[in-house]
């Protein structure tokens, strides 16, 4: 399975079979520009984020090409990155929200089984650009733009997915 956006601003995701090299499905998302994709380890569900200004993550059934649901996040601007744990139970989403003319980073942990928001992590990033979940399914990393406009460095955070910040790097 290989998934990717077809053309900029089309909102179309193409699903390809790696073994046959053939296009197996085209999904028409509500995203203006698809910025991130993640597939569950069993290959059955595709998570899609983008820049539709609605802060939505779409979950798609890869086999049928049907939209399963839309998860409404606290990101009002974009979902820049999604990651799925190796056990397929947790989705981590990063992005940004514009509040009172100020951009704030959004970092959320979702339960993929219940499709419920588990917690919002209080990130120090202005915009979360990239997220990852470790092999242990308990630890995550998030990277993004710093809130300080004078800092030339990005910020990276390590989190326990239960909500505890483990470490922050690159804030000076």
Short mmCIF file of N, CA and C in Angstrom, two decimals, residues 2-158:
data_model
loop_
_atom_site.label_atom_id
_atom_site.label_comp_id
_atom_site.label_asym_id
_atom_site.label_seq_id
_atom_site.Cartn_x
_atom_site.Cartn_y
_atom_site.Cartn_z
N UNK A 2 0.61 2.14 -0.89
CA UNK A 2 1.25 3.43 -0.94
C UNK A 2 0.16 4.46 -1.16
N UNK A 3 0.19 5.55 -0.39
CA UNK A 3 -0.82 6.59 -0.54
C UNK A 3 -0.13 7.93 -0.71
N UNK A 4 -0.70 8.78 -1.56
CA UNK A 4 -0.14 10.10 -1.76
C UNK A 4 -1.15 11.02 -2.43
N UNK A 5 -0.92 12.33 -2.28
CA UNK A 5 -1.78 13.31 -2.94
C UNK A 5 -1.49 13.32 -4.42
N UNK A 6 -2.51 13.59 -5.23
CA UNK A 6 -2.31 13.54 -6.68
C UNK A 6 -1.76 14.85 -7.23
N UNK A 7 -2.45 15.96 -7.00
CA UNK A 7 -1.97 17.27 -7.45
C UNK A 7 -2.26 18.29 -6.37
N UNK A 8 -1.46 19.35 -6.31
CA UNK A 8 -1.72 20.39 -5.30
C UNK A 8 -3.13 20.93 -5.41
N UNK A 9 -3.75 21.15 -4.27
CA UNK A 9 -5.08 21.76 -4.15
C UNK A 9 -6.22 20.92 -4.73
N UNK A 10 -5.98 19.65 -5.05
CA UNK A 10 -7.05 18.85 -5.62
C UNK A 10 -7.86 18.13 -4.55
N UNK A 11 -7.24 17.87 -3.38
CA UNK A 11 -7.93 17.13 -2.33
C UNK A 11 -8.11 15.66 -2.66
N UNK A 12 -7.39 15.15 -3.65
CA UNK A 12 -7.51 13.75 -4.04
C UNK A 12 -6.29 12.99 -3.54
N UNK A 13 -6.55 11.85 -2.92
CA UNK A 13 -5.49 10.96 -2.47
C UNK A 13 -5.58 9.69 -3.29
N UNK A 14 -4.44 9.26 -3.80
CA UNK A 14 -4.41 8.03 -4.58
C UNK A 14 -3.80 6.91 -3.74
N UNK A 15 -4.44 5.75 -3.78
CA UNK A 15 -3.97 4.56 -3.09
C UNK A 15 -3.43 3.60 -4.16
N UNK A 16 -2.18 3.18 -3.98
CA UNK A 16 -1.52 2.31 -4.94
C UNK A 16 -1.14 0.99 -4.28
N UNK A 17 -1.22 -0.09 -5.02
CA UNK A 17 -0.73 -1.38 -4.56
C UNK A 17 0.76 -1.44 -4.88
N UNK A 18 1.56 -1.68 -3.86
CA UNK A 18 3.00 -1.78 -4.08
C UNK A 18 3.33 -3.03 -4.88
N UNK A 19 2.65 -4.13 -4.61
CA UNK A 19 2.97 -5.39 -5.29
C UNK A 19 2.62 -5.36 -6.78
N UNK A 20 1.49 -4.75 -7.13
CA UNK A 20 1.09 -4.73 -8.55
C UNK A 20 1.47 -3.43 -9.25
N UNK A 21 1.71 -2.38 -8.46
CA UNK A 21 2.02 -1.08 -9.06
C UNK A 21 0.81 -0.39 -9.64
N UNK A 22 -0.39 -0.87 -9.29
CA UNK A 22 -1.62 -0.33 -9.86
C UNK A 22 -2.36 0.57 -8.87
N UNK A 23 -3.03 1.56 -9.42
CA UNK A 23 -3.89 2.44 -8.63
C UNK A 23 -5.11 1.64 -8.20
N UNK A 24 -5.38 1.59 -6.88
CA UNK A 24 -6.50 0.80 -6.39
C UNK A 24 -7.69 1.67 -5.97
N UNK A 25 -7.44 2.94 -5.63
CA UNK A 25 -8.54 3.81 -5.23
C UNK A 25 -8.10 5.27 -5.29
N UNK A 26 -9.09 6.14 -5.49
CA UNK A 26 -8.89 7.59 -5.39
C UNK A 26 -9.89 8.10 -4.37
N UNK A 27 -9.39 8.76 -3.34
CA UNK A 27 -10.25 9.28 -2.28
C UNK A 27 -10.37 10.79 -2.45
N UNK A 28 -11.58 11.31 -2.39
CA UNK A 28 -11.82 12.74 -2.55
C UNK A 28 -12.07 13.34 -1.17
N UNK A 29 -11.03 13.98 -0.62
CA UNK A 29 -11.10 14.52 0.73
C UNK A 29 -11.68 15.93 0.72
N UNK A 30 -11.97 16.43 1.92
CA UNK A 30 -12.44 17.81 2.06
C UNK A 30 -11.27 18.77 2.23
N UNK A 31 -10.04 18.23 2.22
CA UNK A 31 -8.86 19.06 2.41
C UNK A 31 -8.52 19.82 1.13
N UNK A 32 -8.23 21.12 1.26
CA UNK A 32 -7.79 21.90 0.11
C UNK A 32 -6.42 21.39 -0.35
N UNK A 33 -5.53 21.24 0.61
CA UNK A 33 -4.21 20.68 0.35
C UNK A 33 -3.94 19.62 1.41
N UNK A 34 -3.65 18.41 0.99
CA UNK A 34 -3.33 17.33 1.92
C UNK A 34 -1.88 17.51 2.35
N UNK A 35 -1.66 17.65 3.67
CA UNK A 35 -0.31 17.87 4.19
C UNK A 35 0.26 16.65 4.88
N UNK A 36 -0.58 15.71 5.28
CA UNK A 36 -0.09 14.57 6.04
C UNK A 36 -1.00 13.36 5.88
N UNK A 37 -0.36 12.19 5.89
CA UNK A 37 -1.08 10.91 5.81
C UNK A 37 -0.41 9.93 6.75
N UNK A 38 -1.20 9.03 7.32
CA UNK A 38 -0.65 7.93 8.11
C UNK A 38 -1.59 6.74 7.95
N UNK A 39 -1.01 5.55 7.90
CA UNK A 39 -1.79 4.32 7.72
C UNK A 39 -1.62 3.47 8.97
N UNK A 40 -2.71 2.85 9.43
CA UNK A 40 -2.63 1.94 10.57
C UNK A 40 -1.75 0.75 10.19
N UNK A 41 -1.12 0.12 11.19
CA UNK A 41 -0.24 -1.02 10.90
C UNK A 41 -0.91 -2.16 10.14
N UNK A 42 -2.22 -2.35 10.31
CA UNK A 42 -2.91 -3.42 9.59
C UNK A 42 -3.28 -3.00 8.16
N UNK A 43 -2.98 -1.74 7.79
CA UNK A 43 -3.24 -1.25 6.45
C UNK A 43 -4.70 -0.97 6.14
N UNK A 44 -5.56 -0.98 7.14
CA UNK A 44 -6.99 -0.82 6.90
C UNK A 44 -7.51 0.61 6.97
N UNK A 45 -6.83 1.47 7.73
CA UNK A 45 -7.33 2.84 7.93
C UNK A 45 -6.26 3.85 7.56
N UNK A 46 -6.68 4.89 6.84
CA UNK A 46 -5.80 5.98 6.45
C UNK A 46 -6.27 7.25 7.16
N UNK A 47 -5.35 7.92 7.86
CA UNK A 47 -5.64 9.20 8.50
C UNK A 47 -5.10 10.30 7.61
N UNK A 48 -5.92 11.34 7.38
CA UNK A 48 -5.57 12.42 6.46
C UNK A 48 -5.75 13.77 7.15
N UNK A 49 -4.73 14.62 7.05
CA UNK A 49 -4.83 15.98 7.57
C UNK A 49 -4.43 16.96 6.48
N UNK A 50 -4.85 18.21 6.65
CA UNK A 50 -4.52 19.20 5.63
C UNK A 50 -4.85 20.61 6.04
N UNK A 51 -5.04 21.44 5.03
CA UNK A 51 -5.20 22.88 5.24
C UNK A 51 -6.57 23.39 4.81
N UNK A 52 -7.62 22.74 5.28
CA UNK A 52 -8.95 23.21 4.91
C UNK A 52 -9.45 24.30 5.85
N UNK A 53 -8.67 24.66 6.87
CA UNK A 53 -9.08 25.70 7.81
C UNK A 53 -10.16 25.24 8.77
N UNK A 54 -10.40 23.93 8.84
CA UNK A 54 -11.43 23.39 9.73
C UNK A 54 -10.84 22.52 10.83
N UNK A 55 -9.54 22.21 10.76
CA UNK A 55 -8.91 21.39 11.79
C UNK A 55 -9.47 19.99 11.88
N UNK A 56 -9.70 19.37 10.73
CA UNK A 56 -10.33 18.05 10.69
C UNK A 56 -9.30 17.01 10.25
N UNK A 57 -9.37 15.84 10.90
CA UNK A 57 -8.63 14.67 10.45
C UNK A 57 -9.67 13.70 9.90
N UNK A 58 -9.48 13.29 8.67
CA UNK A 58 -10.39 12.31 8.08
C UNK A 58 -9.81 10.91 8.22
N UNK A 59 -10.66 9.97 8.58
CA UNK A 59 -10.27 8.56 8.65
C UNK A 59 -11.00 7.83 7.52
N UNK A 60 -10.22 7.12 6.71
CA UNK A 60 -10.75 6.43 5.53
C UNK A 60 -10.51 4.93 5.64
N UNK A 61 -11.46 4.14 5.14
CA UNK A 61 -11.30 2.70 5.01
C UNK A 61 -10.55 2.46 3.71
N UNK A 62 -9.35 1.92 3.80
CA UNK A 62 -8.51 1.73 2.62
C UNK A 62 -9.12 0.71 1.66
N UNK A 63 -9.72 -0.35 2.19
CA UNK A 63 -10.28 -1.42 1.34
C UNK A 63 -11.47 -0.95 0.52
N UNK A 64 -12.37 -0.20 1.14
CA UNK A 64 -13.60 0.21 0.46
C UNK A 64 -13.52 1.61 -0.14
N UNK A 65 -12.56 2.41 0.33
CA UNK A 65 -12.47 3.81 -0.13
C UNK A 65 -13.52 4.70 0.50
N UNK A 66 -14.17 4.20 1.56
CA UNK A 66 -15.24 4.97 2.22
C UNK A 66 -14.68 5.81 3.37
N UNK A 67 -15.24 6.99 3.51
CA UNK A 67 -14.90 7.84 4.65
C UNK A 67 -15.52 7.23 5.90
N UNK A 68 -14.70 6.98 6.92
CA UNK A 68 -15.19 6.42 8.17
C UNK A 68 -15.76 7.52 9.05
N UNK A 69 -14.96 8.56 9.27
CA UNK A 69 -15.41 9.67 10.12
C UNK A 69 -14.46 10.85 9.95
N UNK A 70 -14.87 11.98 10.48
CA UNK A 70 -14.02 13.16 10.57
C UNK A 70 -13.85 13.50 12.05
N UNK A 71 -12.60 13.61 12.49
CA UNK A 71 -12.29 13.99 13.87
C UNK A 71 -12.08 15.50 13.90
N UNK A 72 -12.86 16.20 14.70
CA UNK A 72 -12.73 17.66 14.81
C UNK A 72 -11.71 18.00 15.89
N UNK A 73 -10.59 18.55 15.48
CA UNK A 73 -9.52 18.91 16.41
C UNK A 73 -9.68 20.35 16.86
N UNK A 74 -8.77 20.81 17.72
CA UNK A 74 -8.75 22.21 18.14
C UNK A 74 -7.93 23.07 17.20
N UNK A 75 -7.42 22.50 16.13
CA UNK A 75 -6.63 23.26 15.16
C UNK A 75 -7.57 23.96 14.19
N UNK A 76 -7.53 25.28 14.17
CA UNK A 76 -8.40 26.01 13.25
C UNK A 76 -7.70 26.32 11.93
N UNK A 77 -6.39 26.19 11.89
CA UNK A 77 -5.65 26.53 10.67
C UNK A 77 -5.32 25.29 9.84
N UNK A 78 -4.56 24.37 10.41
CA UNK A 78 -4.13 23.22 9.63
C UNK A 78 -3.72 22.07 10.54
N UNK A 79 -3.83 20.87 9.99
CA UNK A 79 -3.23 19.68 10.59
C UNK A 79 -2.00 19.40 9.73
N UNK A 80 -0.82 19.63 10.31
CA UNK A 80 0.42 19.50 9.56
C UNK A 80 1.03 18.11 9.64
N UNK A 81 0.67 17.34 10.67
CA UNK A 81 1.29 16.03 10.83
C UNK A 81 0.40 15.10 11.65
N UNK A 82 0.34 13.84 11.23
CA UNK A 82 -0.34 12.80 12.01
C UNK A 82 0.58 11.59 12.09
N UNK A 83 0.48 10.86 13.19
CA UNK A 83 1.22 9.61 13.37
C UNK A 83 0.30 8.62 14.06
N UNK A 84 0.48 7.34 13.74
CA UNK A 84 -0.32 6.28 14.34
C UNK A 84 0.64 5.32 15.04
N UNK A 85 0.26 4.93 16.26
CA UNK A 85 1.10 4.01 17.04
C UNK A 85 1.17 2.65 16.36
N UNK A 86 2.20 1.88 16.71
CA UNK A 86 2.40 0.56 16.11
C UNK A 86 1.29 -0.42 16.47
N UNK A 87 0.63 -0.20 17.61
CA UNK A 87 -0.48 -1.08 17.96
C UNK A 87 -1.79 -0.64 17.30
N UNK A 88 -1.76 0.48 16.59
CA UNK A 88 -2.93 0.97 15.85
C UNK A 88 -4.01 1.58 16.71
N UNK A 89 -3.73 1.82 17.99
CA UNK A 89 -4.76 2.32 18.90
C UNK A 89 -4.73 3.83 19.11
N UNK A 90 -3.59 4.46 18.83
CA UNK A 90 -3.42 5.88 19.15
C UNK A 90 -3.03 6.68 17.91
N UNK A 91 -3.64 7.85 17.77
CA UNK A 91 -3.30 8.79 16.72
C UNK A 91 -2.81 10.06 17.39
N UNK A 92 -1.68 10.59 16.94
CA UNK A 92 -1.15 11.85 17.42
C UNK A 92 -1.24 12.85 16.29
N UNK A 93 -1.79 14.03 16.57
CA UNK A 93 -1.97 15.05 15.54
C UNK A 93 -1.33 16.35 15.97
N UNK A 94 -0.67 17.00 15.03
CA UNK A 94 -0.05 18.30 15.28
C UNK A 94 -0.45 19.29 14.23
N UNK A 95 -0.60 20.55 14.66
CA UNK A 95 -0.98 21.60 13.72
C UNK A 95 -0.97 22.95 14.38
N UNK A 96 -1.89 23.81 13.95
CA UNK A 96 -1.92 25.16 14.49
C UNK A 96 -3.34 25.71 14.52
N UNK A 97 -3.51 26.69 15.40
CA UNK A 97 -4.80 27.34 15.56
C UNK A 97 -4.57 28.84 15.70
N UNK A 98 -5.42 29.63 15.10
CA UNK A 98 -5.30 31.07 15.18
C UNK A 98 -6.35 31.58 16.17
N UNK A 99 -5.87 32.17 17.27
CA UNK A 99 -6.77 32.73 18.27
C UNK A 99 -6.32 34.14 18.61
N UNK A 100 -7.23 35.08 18.54
CA UNK A 100 -6.95 36.48 18.87
C UNK A 100 -5.70 36.96 18.12
N UNK A 101 -5.64 36.68 16.84
CA UNK A 101 -4.54 37.10 15.97
C UNK A 101 -3.19 36.51 16.39
N UNK A 102 -3.21 35.41 17.13
CA UNK A 102 -1.98 34.76 17.58
C UNK A 102 -2.06 33.29 17.22
N UNK A 103 -1.00 32.80 16.60
CA UNK A 103 -0.97 31.39 16.22
C UNK A 103 -0.47 30.56 17.40
N UNK A 104 -1.15 29.45 17.66
CA UNK A 104 -0.80 28.54 18.75
C UNK A 104 -0.67 27.13 18.20
N UNK A 105 0.32 26.40 18.71
CA UNK A 105 0.48 25.01 18.32
C UNK A 105 -0.60 24.13 18.92
N UNK A 106 -0.99 23.12 18.18
CA UNK A 106 -1.99 22.15 18.63
C UNK A 106 -1.35 20.77 18.58
N UNK A 107 -1.43 20.05 19.69
CA UNK A 107 -0.88 18.70 19.78
C UNK A 107 -1.90 17.85 20.54
N UNK A 108 -2.50 16.88 19.83
CA UNK A 108 -3.60 16.11 20.42
C UNK A 108 -3.37 14.61 20.29
N UNK A 109 -3.83 13.89 21.32
CA UNK A 109 -3.77 12.43 21.35
C UNK A 109 -5.20 11.91 21.20
N UNK A 110 -5.42 11.02 20.23
CA UNK A 110 -6.74 10.46 19.95
C UNK A 110 -6.72 8.94 20.12
N UNK A 111 -7.83 8.38 20.58
CA UNK A 111 -8.03 6.95 20.64
C UNK A 111 -8.68 6.54 19.32
N UNK A 112 -7.98 5.72 18.52
CA UNK A 112 -8.53 5.34 17.21
C UNK A 112 -9.66 4.33 17.31
N UNK A 113 -9.71 3.57 18.38
CA UNK A 113 -10.79 2.60 18.56
C UNK A 113 -12.11 3.30 18.83
N UNK A 114 -12.10 4.25 19.77
CA UNK A 114 -13.33 4.97 20.13
C UNK A 114 -13.51 6.25 19.33
N UNK A 115 -12.44 6.68 18.66
CA UNK A 115 -12.40 7.93 17.90
C UNK A 115 -12.65 9.14 18.79
N UNK A 116 -12.17 9.04 20.03
CA UNK A 116 -12.35 10.12 21.01
C UNK A 116 -11.02 10.82 21.29
N UNK A 117 -11.11 12.12 21.54
CA UNK A 117 -9.94 12.88 21.97
C UNK A 117 -9.58 12.44 23.37
N UNK A 118 -8.34 12.00 23.57
CA UNK A 118 -7.87 11.54 24.88
C UNK A 118 -7.34 12.72 25.68
N UNK A 119 -6.49 13.53 25.04
CA UNK A 119 -5.94 14.71 25.73
C UNK A 119 -5.31 15.65 24.72
N UNK A 120 -5.23 16.90 25.14
CA UNK A 120 -4.49 17.93 24.41
C UNK A 120 -3.22 18.21 25.20
N UNK A 121 -2.08 18.17 24.52
CA UNK A 121 -0.79 18.42 25.17
C UNK A 121 -0.44 19.89 24.99
N UNK A 122 0.05 20.52 26.02
CA UNK A 122 0.35 21.94 26.02
C UNK A 122 1.74 22.19 25.45
N UNK A 123 1.82 22.24 24.14
CA UNK A 123 3.10 22.39 23.46
C UNK A 123 3.63 23.81 23.53
N UNK A 124 4.95 23.93 23.48
CA UNK A 124 5.57 25.26 23.46
C UNK A 124 5.81 25.73 22.03
N UNK A 125 5.42 24.93 21.05
CA UNK A 125 5.59 25.31 19.65
C UNK A 125 4.45 26.22 19.20
N UNK A 126 4.77 27.17 18.33
CA UNK A 126 3.75 28.04 17.75
C UNK A 126 2.95 27.26 16.71
N UNK A 127 3.65 26.45 15.93
CA UNK A 127 3.03 25.57 14.94
C UNK A 127 3.72 24.22 15.06
N UNK A 128 2.96 23.14 15.21
CA UNK A 128 3.54 21.80 15.27
C UNK A 128 3.63 21.29 13.83
N UNK A 129 4.84 21.05 13.37
CA UNK A 129 5.08 20.65 11.97
C UNK A 129 5.21 19.15 11.77
N UNK A 130 5.69 18.44 12.80
CA UNK A 130 5.95 17.01 12.63
C UNK A 130 5.75 16.28 13.96
N UNK A 131 5.14 15.09 13.89
CA UNK A 131 4.93 14.27 15.08
C UNK A 131 5.31 12.83 14.78
N UNK A 132 5.69 12.11 15.83
CA UNK A 132 6.03 10.68 15.70
C UNK A 132 5.73 9.99 17.02
N UNK A 133 5.38 8.72 16.95
CA UNK A 133 5.15 7.90 18.14
C UNK A 133 6.21 6.81 18.15
N UNK A 134 6.85 6.62 19.30
CA UNK A 134 7.92 5.63 19.44
C UNK A 134 7.37 4.20 19.39
N UNK A 135 8.27 3.25 19.21
CA UNK A 135 7.91 1.83 19.15
C UNK A 135 7.19 1.35 20.40
N UNK A 136 7.45 1.99 21.54
CA UNK A 136 6.82 1.56 22.80
C UNK A 136 5.35 1.95 22.90
N UNK A 137 4.83 2.71 21.93
CA UNK A 137 3.43 3.18 21.90
C UNK A 137 3.09 4.11 23.07
N UNK A 138 4.10 4.56 23.81
CA UNK A 138 3.87 5.39 25.00
C UNK A 138 4.57 6.74 24.93
N UNK A 139 5.55 6.87 24.05
CA UNK A 139 6.37 8.07 23.97
C UNK A 139 6.20 8.70 22.59
N UNK A 140 6.20 10.02 22.54
CA UNK A 140 6.03 10.72 21.27
C UNK A 140 6.99 11.89 21.17
N UNK A 141 7.22 12.31 19.94
CA UNK A 141 8.03 13.50 19.67
C UNK A 141 7.20 14.46 18.82
N UNK A 142 7.40 15.74 19.07
CA UNK A 142 6.75 16.78 18.27
C UNK A 142 7.77 17.87 17.99
N UNK A 143 7.79 18.35 16.76
CA UNK A 143 8.72 19.42 16.37
C UNK A 143 7.92 20.53 15.71
N UNK A 144 8.42 21.75 15.89
CA UNK A 144 7.72 22.86 15.26
C UNK A 144 8.45 24.17 15.36
N UNK A 145 7.72 25.22 15.01
CA UNK A 145 8.26 26.57 15.04
C UNK A 145 8.16 27.11 16.46
N UNK A 146 9.19 27.80 16.94
CA UNK A 146 9.14 28.35 18.29
C UNK A 146 8.19 29.54 18.37
N UNK A 147 7.68 29.79 19.57
CA UNK A 147 6.81 30.96 19.77
C UNK A 147 7.60 32.26 19.71
N UNK A 148 8.88 32.19 20.07
CA UNK A 148 9.74 33.37 20.02
C UNK A 148 10.12 33.68 18.57
N UNK A 149 9.82 34.88 18.13
CA UNK A 149 10.16 35.25 16.76
C UNK A 149 11.63 35.63 16.63
N UNK A 150 12.33 35.76 17.74
CA UNK A 150 13.75 36.11 17.70
C UNK A 150 14.63 34.88 17.65
N UNK A 151 14.09 33.71 17.90
CA UNK A 151 14.88 32.48 17.89
C UNK A 151 14.94 31.90 16.48
N UNK A 152 16.15 31.60 15.99
CA UNK A 152 16.27 30.99 14.66
C UNK A 152 16.08 29.47 14.70
N UNK A 153 15.90 28.91 15.89
CA UNK A 153 15.83 27.47 16.06
C UNK A 153 14.39 26.99 16.19
N UNK A 154 14.16 25.76 15.76
CA UNK A 154 12.88 25.13 16.00
C UNK A 154 12.86 24.56 17.41
N UNK A 155 11.72 24.01 17.77
CA UNK A 155 11.58 23.40 19.09
C UNK A 155 11.16 21.94 18.90
N UNK A 156 11.77 21.06 19.71
CA UNK A 156 11.42 19.64 19.69
C UNK A 156 11.07 19.23 21.11
N UNK A 157 9.99 18.49 21.24
CA UNK A 157 9.54 18.04 22.57
C UNK A 157 9.37 16.53 22.56
N UNK A 158 9.73 15.91 23.68
CA UNK A 158 9.46 14.49 23.89
C UNK A 158 8.37 14.40 24.95
#
